[in-house]
Coordinates of C-alpha atoms in Angstrom, one line a residue:
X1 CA -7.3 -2.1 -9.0
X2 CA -10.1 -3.4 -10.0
X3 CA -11.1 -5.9 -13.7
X4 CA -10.6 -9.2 -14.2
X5 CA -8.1 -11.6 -12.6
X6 CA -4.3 -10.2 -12.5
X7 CA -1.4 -9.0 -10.2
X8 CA -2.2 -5.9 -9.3
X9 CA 0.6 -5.4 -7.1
X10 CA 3.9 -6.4 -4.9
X11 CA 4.9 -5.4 -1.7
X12 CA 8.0 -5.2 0.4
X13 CA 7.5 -5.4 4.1
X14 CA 9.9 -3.8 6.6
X15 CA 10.5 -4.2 10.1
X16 CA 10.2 -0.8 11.7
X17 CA 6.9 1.4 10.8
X18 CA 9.4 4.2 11.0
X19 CA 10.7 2.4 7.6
X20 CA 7.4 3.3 6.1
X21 CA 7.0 6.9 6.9
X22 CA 11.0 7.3 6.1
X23 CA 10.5 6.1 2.5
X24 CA 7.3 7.7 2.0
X25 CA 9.2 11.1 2.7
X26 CA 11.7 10.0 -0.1
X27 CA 8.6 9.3 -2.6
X28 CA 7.7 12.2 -1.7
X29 CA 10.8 14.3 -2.1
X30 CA 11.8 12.5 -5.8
X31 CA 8.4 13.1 -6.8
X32 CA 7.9 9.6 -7.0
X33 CA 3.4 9.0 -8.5
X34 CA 2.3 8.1 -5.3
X35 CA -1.7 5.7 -5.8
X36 CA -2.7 5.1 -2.2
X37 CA -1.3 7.1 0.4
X38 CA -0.5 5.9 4.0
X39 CA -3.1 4.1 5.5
X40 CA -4.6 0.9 7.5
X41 CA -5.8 -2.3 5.7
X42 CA -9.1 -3.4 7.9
X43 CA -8.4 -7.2 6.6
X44 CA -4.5 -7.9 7.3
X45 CA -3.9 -4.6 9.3
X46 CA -0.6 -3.5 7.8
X47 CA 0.1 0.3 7.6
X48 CA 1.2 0.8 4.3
X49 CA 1.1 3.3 1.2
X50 CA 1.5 2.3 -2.6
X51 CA 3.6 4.1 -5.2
X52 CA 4.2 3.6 -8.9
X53 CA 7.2 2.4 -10.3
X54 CA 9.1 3.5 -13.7
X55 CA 7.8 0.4 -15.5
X56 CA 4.2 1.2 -14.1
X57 CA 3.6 -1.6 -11.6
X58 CA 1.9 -0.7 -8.3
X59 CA 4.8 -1.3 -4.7
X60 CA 3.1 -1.8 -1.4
X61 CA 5.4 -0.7 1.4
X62 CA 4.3 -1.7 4.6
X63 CA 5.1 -2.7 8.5
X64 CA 3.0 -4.9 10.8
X65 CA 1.2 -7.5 8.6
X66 CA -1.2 -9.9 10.3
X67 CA -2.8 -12.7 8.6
X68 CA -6.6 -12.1 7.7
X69 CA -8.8 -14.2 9.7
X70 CA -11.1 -14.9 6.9
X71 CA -12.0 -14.6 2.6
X72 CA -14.8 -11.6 3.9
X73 CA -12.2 -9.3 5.2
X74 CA -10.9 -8.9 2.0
X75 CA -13.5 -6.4 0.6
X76 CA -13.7 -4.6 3.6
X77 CA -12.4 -0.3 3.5
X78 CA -8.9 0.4 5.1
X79 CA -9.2 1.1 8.9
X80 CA -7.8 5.1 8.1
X81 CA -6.1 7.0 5.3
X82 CA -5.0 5.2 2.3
X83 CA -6.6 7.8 0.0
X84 CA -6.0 7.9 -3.7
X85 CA -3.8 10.0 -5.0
X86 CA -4.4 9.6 -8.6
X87 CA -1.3 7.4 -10.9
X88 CA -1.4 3.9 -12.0

């Protein structure tokens, strides 16, 4: 993700975290390049993972997003999980 300034990604956000684990199983299932796999942001707290799509952009599908407190939090590691799982 990292190199030079750039949109590195978009994100949907849903309303239900069982939205999240329910497409995460469908990623799964179609085989779908999955980059970061469920996990916690520390800086806005969402529970999210990231797949790849056909064109090659990076989607962040998440539940629960809080607004960061503050411009340090954004460096910070996720609070659990979101481990790389290779693609993009």
């Amino acid at each position: 993700l990292g190199g030079g300034k750039r949109l590195s990604h978009m994100m949907t956000e849903v309303s239900r975290l069982e939205d999240v684990g329910l497409a995460r199983d469908i990623v799964k299932r179609r085989a779908i390049p999955v980059f970061l796999d469920i996990g916690q942001h520390h800086n806005d707290r969402v529970v999210s993972f990231y797949f790849q799509t056909p064109s090659g952009w990076l989607w962040e599908y998440g539940w629960g997003v809080a607004a960061a407190s503050g411009q340090a939090e954004w460096g910070e590691a996720p609070i659990w999980g979101h481990e790389h799982m290779g693609g993009a």
